PDB file of N, CA and C in Angstrom:
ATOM      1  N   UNK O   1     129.099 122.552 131.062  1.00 52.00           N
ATOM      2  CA  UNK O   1     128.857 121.117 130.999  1.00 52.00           C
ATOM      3  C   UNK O   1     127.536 120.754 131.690  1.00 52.00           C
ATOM      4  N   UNK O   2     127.047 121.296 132.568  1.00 57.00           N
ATOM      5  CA  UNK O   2     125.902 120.604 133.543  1.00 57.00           C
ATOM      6  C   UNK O   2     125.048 121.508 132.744  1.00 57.00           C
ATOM      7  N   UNK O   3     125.082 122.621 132.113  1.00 61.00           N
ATOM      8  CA  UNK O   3     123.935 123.200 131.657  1.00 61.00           C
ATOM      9  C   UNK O   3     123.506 122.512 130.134  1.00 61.00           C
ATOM     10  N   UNK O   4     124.761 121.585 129.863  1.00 69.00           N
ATOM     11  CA  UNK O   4     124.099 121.106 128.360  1.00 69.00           C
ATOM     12  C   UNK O   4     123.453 119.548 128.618  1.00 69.00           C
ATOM     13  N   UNK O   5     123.897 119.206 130.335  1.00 61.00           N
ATOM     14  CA  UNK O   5     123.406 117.883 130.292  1.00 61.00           C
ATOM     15  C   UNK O   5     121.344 118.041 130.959  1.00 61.00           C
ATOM     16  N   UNK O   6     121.278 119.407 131.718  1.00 65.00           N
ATOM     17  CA  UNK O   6     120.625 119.803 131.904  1.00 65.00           C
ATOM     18  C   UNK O   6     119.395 120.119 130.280  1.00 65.00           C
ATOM     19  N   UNK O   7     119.792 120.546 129.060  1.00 79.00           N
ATOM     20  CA  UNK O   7     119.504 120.754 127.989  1.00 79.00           C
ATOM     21  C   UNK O   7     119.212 119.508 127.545  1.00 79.00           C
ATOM     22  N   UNK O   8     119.987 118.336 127.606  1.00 82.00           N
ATOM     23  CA  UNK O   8     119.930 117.130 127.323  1.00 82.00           C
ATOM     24  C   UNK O   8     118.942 116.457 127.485  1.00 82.00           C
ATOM     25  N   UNK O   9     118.615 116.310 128.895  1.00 81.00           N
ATOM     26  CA  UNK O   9     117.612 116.231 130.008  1.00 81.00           C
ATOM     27  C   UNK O   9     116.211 116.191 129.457  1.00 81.00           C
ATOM     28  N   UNK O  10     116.420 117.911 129.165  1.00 84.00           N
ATOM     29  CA  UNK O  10     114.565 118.284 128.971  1.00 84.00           C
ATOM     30  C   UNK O  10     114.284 118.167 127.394  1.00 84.00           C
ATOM     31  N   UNK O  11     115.033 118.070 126.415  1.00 83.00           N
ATOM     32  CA  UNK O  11     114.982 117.572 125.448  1.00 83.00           C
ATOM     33  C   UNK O  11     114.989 115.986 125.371  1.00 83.00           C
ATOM     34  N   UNK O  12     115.029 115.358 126.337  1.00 85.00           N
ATOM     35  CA  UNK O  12     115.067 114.065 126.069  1.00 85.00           C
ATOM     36  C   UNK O  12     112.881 113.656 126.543  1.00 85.00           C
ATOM     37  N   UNK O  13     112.789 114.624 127.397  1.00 87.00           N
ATOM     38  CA  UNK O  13     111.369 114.121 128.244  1.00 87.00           C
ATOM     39  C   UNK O  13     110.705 114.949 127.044  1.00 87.00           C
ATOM     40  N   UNK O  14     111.043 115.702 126.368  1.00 88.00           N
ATOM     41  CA  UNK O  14     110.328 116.444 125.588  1.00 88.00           C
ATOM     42  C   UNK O  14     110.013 115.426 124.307  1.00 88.00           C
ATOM     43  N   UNK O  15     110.915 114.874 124.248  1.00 89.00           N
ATOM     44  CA  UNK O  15     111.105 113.217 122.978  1.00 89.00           C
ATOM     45  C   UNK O  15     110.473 112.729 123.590  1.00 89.00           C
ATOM     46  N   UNK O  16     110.124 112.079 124.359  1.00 91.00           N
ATOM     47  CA  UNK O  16     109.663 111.374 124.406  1.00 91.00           C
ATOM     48  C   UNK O  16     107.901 111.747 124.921  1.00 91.00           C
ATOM     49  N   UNK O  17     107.735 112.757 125.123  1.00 90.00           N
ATOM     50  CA  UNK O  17     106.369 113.520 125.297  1.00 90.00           C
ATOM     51  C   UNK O  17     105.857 112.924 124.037  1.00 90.00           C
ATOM     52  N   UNK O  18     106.827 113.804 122.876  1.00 89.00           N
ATOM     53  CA  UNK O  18     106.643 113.819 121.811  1.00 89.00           C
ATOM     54  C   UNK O  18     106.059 112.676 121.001  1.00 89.00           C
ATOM     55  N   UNK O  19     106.970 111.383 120.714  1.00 91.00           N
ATOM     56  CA  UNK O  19     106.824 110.147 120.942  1.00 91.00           C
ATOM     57  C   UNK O  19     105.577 109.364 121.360  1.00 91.00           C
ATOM     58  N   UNK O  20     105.167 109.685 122.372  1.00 91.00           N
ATOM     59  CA  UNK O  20     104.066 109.124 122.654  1.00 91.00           C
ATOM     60  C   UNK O  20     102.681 110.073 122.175  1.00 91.00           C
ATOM     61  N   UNK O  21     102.852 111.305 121.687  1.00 87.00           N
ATOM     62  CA  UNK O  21     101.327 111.536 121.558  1.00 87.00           C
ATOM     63  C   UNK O  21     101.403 111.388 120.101  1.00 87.00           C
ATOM     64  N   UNK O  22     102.888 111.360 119.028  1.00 87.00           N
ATOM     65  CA  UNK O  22     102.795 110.645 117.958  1.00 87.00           C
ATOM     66  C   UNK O  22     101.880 109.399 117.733  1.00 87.00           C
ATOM     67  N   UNK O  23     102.074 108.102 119.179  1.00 89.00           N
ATOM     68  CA  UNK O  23     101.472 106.855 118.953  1.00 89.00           C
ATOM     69  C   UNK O  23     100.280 107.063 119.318  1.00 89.00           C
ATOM     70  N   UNK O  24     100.106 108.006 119.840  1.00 87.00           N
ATOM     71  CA  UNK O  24      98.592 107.908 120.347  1.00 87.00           C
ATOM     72  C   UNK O  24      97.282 108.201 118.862  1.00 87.00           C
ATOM     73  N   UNK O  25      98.362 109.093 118.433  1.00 83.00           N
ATOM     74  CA  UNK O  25      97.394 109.888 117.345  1.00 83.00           C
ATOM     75  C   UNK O  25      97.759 108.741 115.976  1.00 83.00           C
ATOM     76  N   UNK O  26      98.468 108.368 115.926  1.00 85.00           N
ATOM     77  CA  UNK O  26      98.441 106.889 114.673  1.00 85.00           C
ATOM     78  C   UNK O  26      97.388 105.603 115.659  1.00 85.00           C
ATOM     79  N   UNK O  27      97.279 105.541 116.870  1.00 86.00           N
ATOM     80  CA  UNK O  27      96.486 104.678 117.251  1.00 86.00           C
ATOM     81  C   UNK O  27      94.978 104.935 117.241  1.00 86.00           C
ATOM     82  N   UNK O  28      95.420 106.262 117.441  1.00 82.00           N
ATOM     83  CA  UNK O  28      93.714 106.736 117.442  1.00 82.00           C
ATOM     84  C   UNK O  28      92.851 106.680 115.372  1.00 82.00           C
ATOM     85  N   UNK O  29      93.979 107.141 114.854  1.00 82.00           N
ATOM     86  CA  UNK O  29      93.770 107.500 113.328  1.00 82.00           C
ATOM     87  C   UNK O  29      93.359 105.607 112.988  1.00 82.00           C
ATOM     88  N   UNK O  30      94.189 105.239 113.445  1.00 84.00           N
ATOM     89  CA  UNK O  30      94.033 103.388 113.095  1.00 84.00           C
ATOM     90  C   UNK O  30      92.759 102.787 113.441  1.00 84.00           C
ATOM     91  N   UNK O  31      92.323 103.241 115.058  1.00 85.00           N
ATOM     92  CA  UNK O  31      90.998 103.087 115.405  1.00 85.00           C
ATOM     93  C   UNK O  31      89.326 103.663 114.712  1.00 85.00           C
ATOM     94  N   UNK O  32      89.668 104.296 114.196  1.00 80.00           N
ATOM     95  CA  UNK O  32      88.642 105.499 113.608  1.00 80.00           C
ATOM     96  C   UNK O  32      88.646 105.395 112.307  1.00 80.00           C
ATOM     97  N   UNK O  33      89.619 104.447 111.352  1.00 78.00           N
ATOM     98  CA  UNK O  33      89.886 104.252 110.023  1.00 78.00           C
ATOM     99  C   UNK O  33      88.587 103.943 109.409  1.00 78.00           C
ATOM    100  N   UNK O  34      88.200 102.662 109.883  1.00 83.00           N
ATOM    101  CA  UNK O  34      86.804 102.158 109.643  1.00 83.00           C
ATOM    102  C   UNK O  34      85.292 102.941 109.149  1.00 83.00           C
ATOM    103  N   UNK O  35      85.477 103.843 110.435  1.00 83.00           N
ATOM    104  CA  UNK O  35      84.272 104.572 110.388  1.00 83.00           C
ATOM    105  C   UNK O  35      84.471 106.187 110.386  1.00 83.00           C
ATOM    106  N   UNK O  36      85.472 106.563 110.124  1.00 78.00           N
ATOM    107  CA  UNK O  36      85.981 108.205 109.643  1.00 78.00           C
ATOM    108  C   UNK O  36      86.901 108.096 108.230  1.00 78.00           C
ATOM    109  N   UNK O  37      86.425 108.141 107.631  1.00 76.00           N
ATOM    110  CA  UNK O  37      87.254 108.346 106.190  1.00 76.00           C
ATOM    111  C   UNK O  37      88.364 109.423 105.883  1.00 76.00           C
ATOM    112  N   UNK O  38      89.303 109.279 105.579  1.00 79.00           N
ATOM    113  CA  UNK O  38      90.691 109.842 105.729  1.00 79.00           C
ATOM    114  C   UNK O  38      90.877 110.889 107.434  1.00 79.00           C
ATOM    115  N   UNK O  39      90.793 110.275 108.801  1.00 79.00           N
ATOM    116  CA  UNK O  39      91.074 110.959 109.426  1.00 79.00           C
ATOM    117  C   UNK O  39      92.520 111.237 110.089  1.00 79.00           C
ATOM    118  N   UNK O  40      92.764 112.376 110.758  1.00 79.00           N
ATOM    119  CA  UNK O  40      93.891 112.880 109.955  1.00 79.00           C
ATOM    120  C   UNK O  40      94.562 113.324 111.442  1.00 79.00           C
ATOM    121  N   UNK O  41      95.411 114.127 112.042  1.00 78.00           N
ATOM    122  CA  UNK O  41      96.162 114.079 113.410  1.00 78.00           C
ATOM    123  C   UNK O  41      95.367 115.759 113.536  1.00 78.00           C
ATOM    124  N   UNK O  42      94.697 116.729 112.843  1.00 82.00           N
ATOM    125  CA  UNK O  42      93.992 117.973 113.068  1.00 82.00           C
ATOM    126  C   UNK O  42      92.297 117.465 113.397  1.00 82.00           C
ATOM    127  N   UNK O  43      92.250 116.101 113.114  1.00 81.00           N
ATOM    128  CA  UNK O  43      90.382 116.089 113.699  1.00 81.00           C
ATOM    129  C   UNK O  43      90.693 115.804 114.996  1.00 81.00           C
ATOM    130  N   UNK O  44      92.034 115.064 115.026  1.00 79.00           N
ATOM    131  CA  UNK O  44      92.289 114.419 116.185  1.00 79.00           C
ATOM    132  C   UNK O  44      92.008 115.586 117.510  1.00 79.00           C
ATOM    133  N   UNK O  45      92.960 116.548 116.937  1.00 80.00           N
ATOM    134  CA  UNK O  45      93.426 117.691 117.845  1.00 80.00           C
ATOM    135  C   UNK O  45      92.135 118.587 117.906  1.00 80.00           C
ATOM    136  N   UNK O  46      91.125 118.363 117.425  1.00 81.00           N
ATOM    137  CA  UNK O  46      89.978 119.260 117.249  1.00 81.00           C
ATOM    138  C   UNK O  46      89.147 118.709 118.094  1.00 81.00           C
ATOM    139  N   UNK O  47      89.213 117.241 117.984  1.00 78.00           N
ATOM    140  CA  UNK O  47      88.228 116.553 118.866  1.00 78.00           C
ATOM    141  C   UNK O  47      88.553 116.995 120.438  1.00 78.00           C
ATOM    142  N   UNK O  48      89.913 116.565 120.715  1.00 79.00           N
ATOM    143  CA  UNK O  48      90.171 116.742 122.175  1.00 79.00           C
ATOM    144  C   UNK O  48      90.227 118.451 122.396  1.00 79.00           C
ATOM    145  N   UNK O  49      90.241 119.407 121.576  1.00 77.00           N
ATOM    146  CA  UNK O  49      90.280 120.520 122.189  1.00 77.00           C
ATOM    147  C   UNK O  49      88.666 120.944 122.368  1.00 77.00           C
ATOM    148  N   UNK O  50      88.014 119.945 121.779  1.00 77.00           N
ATOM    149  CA  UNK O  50      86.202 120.986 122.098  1.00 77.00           C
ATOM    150  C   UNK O  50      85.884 119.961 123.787  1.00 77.00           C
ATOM    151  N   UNK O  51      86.229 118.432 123.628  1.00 77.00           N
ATOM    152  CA  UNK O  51      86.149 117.782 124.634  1.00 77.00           C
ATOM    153  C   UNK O  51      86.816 118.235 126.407  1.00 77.00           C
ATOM    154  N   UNK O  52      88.403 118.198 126.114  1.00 77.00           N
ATOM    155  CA  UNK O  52      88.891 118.312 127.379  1.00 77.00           C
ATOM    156  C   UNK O  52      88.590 119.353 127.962  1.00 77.00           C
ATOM    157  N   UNK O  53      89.135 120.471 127.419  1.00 69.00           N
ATOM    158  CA  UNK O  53      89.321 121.567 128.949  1.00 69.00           C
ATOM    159  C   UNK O  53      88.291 122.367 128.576  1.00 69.00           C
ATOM    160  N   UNK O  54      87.912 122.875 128.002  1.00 68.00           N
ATOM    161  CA  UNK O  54      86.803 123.653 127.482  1.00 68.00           C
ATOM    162  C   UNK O  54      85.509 122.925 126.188  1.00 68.00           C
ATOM    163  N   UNK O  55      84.197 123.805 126.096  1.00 62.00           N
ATOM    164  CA  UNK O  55      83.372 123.421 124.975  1.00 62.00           C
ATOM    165  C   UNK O  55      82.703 124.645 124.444  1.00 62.00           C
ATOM    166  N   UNK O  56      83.696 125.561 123.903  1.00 72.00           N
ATOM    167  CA  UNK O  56      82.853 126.690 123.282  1.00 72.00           C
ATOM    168  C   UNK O  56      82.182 126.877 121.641  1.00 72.00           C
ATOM    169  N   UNK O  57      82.361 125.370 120.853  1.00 76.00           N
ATOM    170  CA  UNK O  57      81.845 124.817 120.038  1.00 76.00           C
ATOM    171  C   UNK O  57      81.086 123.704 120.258  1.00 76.00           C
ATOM    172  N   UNK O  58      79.959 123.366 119.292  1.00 84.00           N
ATOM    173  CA  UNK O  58      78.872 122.270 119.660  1.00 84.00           C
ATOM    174  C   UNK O  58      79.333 121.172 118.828  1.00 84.00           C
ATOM    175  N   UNK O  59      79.216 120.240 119.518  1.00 83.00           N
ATOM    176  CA  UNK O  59      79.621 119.014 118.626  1.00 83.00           C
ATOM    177  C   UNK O  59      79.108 118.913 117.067  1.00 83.00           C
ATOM    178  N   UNK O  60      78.451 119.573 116.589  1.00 89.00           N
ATOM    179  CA  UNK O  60      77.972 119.446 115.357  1.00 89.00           C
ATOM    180  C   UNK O  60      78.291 120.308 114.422  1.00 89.00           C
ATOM    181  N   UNK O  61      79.213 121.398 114.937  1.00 86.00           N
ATOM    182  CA  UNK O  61      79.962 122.110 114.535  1.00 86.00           C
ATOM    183  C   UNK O  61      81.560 121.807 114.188  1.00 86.00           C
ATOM    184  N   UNK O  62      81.928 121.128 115.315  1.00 83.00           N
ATOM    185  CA  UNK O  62      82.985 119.824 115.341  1.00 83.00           C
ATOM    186  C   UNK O  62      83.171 119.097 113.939  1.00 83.00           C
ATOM    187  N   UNK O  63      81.886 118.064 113.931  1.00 87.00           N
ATOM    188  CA  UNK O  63      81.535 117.155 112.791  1.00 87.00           C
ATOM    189  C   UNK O  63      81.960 117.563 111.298  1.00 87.00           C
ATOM    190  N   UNK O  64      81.233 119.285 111.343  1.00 91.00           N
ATOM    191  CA  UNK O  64      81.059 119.634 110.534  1.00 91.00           C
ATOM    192  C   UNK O  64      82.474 120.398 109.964  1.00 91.00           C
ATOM    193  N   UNK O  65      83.538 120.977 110.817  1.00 88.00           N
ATOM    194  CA  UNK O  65      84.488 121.620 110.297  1.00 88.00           C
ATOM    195  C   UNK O  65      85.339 119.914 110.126  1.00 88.00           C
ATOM    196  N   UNK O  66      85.278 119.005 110.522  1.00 88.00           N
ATOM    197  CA  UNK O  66      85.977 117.381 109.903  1.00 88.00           C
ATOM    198  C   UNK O  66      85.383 117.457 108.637  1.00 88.00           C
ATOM    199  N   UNK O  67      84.104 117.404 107.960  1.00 92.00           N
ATOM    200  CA  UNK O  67      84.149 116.768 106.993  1.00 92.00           C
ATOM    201  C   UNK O  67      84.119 117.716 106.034  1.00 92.00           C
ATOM    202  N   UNK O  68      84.243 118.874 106.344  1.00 93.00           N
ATOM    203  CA  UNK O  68      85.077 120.236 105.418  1.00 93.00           C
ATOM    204  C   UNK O  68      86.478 119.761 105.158  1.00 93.00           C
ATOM    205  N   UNK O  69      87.027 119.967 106.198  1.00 90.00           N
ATOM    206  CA  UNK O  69      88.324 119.285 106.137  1.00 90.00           C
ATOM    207  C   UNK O  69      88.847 117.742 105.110  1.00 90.00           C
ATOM    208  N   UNK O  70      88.001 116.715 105.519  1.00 92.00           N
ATOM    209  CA  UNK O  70      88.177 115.259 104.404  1.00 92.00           C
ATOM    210  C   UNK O  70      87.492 115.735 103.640  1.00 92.00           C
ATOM    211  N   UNK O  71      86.774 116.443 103.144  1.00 94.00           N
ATOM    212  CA  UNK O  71      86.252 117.155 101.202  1.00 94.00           C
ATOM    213  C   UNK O  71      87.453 117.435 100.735  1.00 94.00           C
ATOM    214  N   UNK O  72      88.020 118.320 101.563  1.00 93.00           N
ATOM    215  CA  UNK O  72      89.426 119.344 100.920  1.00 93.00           C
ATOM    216  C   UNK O  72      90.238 118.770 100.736  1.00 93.00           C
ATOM    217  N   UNK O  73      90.528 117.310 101.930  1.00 91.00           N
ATOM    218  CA  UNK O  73      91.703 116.480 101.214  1.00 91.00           C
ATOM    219  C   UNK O  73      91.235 115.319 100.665  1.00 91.00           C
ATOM    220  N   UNK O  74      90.014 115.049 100.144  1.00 93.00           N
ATOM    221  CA  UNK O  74      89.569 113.827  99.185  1.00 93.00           C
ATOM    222  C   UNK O  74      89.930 114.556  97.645  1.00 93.00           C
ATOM    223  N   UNK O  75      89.563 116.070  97.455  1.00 95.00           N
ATOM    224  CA  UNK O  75      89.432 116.856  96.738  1.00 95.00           C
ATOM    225  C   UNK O  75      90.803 116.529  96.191  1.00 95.00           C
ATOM    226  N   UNK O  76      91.786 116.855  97.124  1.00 94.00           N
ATOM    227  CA  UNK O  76      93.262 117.183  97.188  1.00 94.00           C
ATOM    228  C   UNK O  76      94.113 115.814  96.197  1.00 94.00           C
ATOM    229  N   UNK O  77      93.333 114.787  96.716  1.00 93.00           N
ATOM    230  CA  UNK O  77      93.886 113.614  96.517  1.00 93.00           C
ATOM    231  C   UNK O  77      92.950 112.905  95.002  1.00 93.00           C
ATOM    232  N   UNK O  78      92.350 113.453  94.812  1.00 95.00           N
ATOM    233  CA  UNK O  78      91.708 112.899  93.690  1.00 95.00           C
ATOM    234  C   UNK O  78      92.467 113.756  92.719  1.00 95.00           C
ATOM    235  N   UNK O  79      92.575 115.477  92.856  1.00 95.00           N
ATOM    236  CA  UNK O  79      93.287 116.007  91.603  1.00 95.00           C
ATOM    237  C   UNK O  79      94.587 115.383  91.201  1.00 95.00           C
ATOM    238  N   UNK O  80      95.488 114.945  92.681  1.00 94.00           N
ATOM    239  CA  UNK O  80      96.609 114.123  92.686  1.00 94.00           C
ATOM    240  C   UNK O  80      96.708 113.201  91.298  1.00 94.00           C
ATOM    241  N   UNK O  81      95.313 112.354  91.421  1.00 94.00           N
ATOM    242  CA  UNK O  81      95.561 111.219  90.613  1.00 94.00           C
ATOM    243  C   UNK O  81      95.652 111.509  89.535  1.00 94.00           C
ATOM    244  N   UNK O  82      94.432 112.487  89.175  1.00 94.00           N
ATOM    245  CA  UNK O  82      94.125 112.731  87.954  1.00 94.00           C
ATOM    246  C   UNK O  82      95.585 113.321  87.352  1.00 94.00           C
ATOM    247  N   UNK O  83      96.025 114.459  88.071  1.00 94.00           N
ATOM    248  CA  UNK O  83      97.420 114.859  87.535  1.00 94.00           C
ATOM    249  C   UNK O  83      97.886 113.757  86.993  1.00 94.00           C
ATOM    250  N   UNK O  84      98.427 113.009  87.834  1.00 93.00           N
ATOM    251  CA  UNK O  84      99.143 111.581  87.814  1.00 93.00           C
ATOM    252  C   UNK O  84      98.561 110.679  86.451  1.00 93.00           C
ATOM    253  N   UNK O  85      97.513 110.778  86.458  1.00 93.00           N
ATOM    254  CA  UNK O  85      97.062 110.084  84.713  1.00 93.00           C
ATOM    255  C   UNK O  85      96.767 110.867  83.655  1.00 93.00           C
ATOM    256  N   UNK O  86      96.852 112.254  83.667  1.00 93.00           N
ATOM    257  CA  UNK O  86      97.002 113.089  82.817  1.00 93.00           C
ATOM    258  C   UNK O  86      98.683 112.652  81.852  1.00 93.00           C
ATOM    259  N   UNK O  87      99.400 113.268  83.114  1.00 92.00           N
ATOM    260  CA  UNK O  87     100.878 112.702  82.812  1.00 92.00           C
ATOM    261  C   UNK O  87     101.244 111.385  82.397  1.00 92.00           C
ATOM    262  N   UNK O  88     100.813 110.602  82.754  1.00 92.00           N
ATOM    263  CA  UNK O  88     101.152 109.045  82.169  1.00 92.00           C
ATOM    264  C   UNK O  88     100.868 108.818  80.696  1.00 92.00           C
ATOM    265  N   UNK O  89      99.598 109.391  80.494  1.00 89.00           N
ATOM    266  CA  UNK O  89      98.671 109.560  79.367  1.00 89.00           C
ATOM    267  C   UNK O  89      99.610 110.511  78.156  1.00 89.00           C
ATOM    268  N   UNK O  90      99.914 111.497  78.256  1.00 76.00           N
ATOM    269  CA  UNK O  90     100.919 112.374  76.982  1.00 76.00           C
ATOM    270  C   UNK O  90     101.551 112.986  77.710  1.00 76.00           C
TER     271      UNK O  90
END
């Protein structure tokens, strides 16, 4: 019994860890909408890993693996459509 309320416990701080870096990363994606075109919760995580604890990539290298990344899913999302009006079409 104390070991499942114990389980309970750290699964609950773990929710709610969780939880909040969910809002952070829809707040941040919301903030950046404007002026980053489809950005996504992996630029997010790319940004803060060259920033915080380490910088063994140059910011322009950064830039550059993001907008590899929004090609691949503009790419992604345009074949979408087209599928999508192929099919409507016959």
């Amino acid at each position: 019994m104390i070991i499942e309320v114990l389980h309970q416990r750290v699964w609950h701080h773990h929710m709610a860890l969780v939880m909040m870096a969910m809002l952070f990363m829809l707040e941040e994606r919301v903030a950046a909408a404007d002026t980053v075109p489809l950005p996504s919760c992996a630029d997010l995580e790319t940004l803060l890993a060259h920033f915080l604890p380490r910088r063994d990539v140059s910011i322009d290298e950064v830039i550059r693996q993001m907008q590899v990344r929004h090609a691949k899913r503009q790419a992604a999302i345009d074949y979408a459509f087209e599928k999508q009006r192929r099919e409507q079409r016959g």
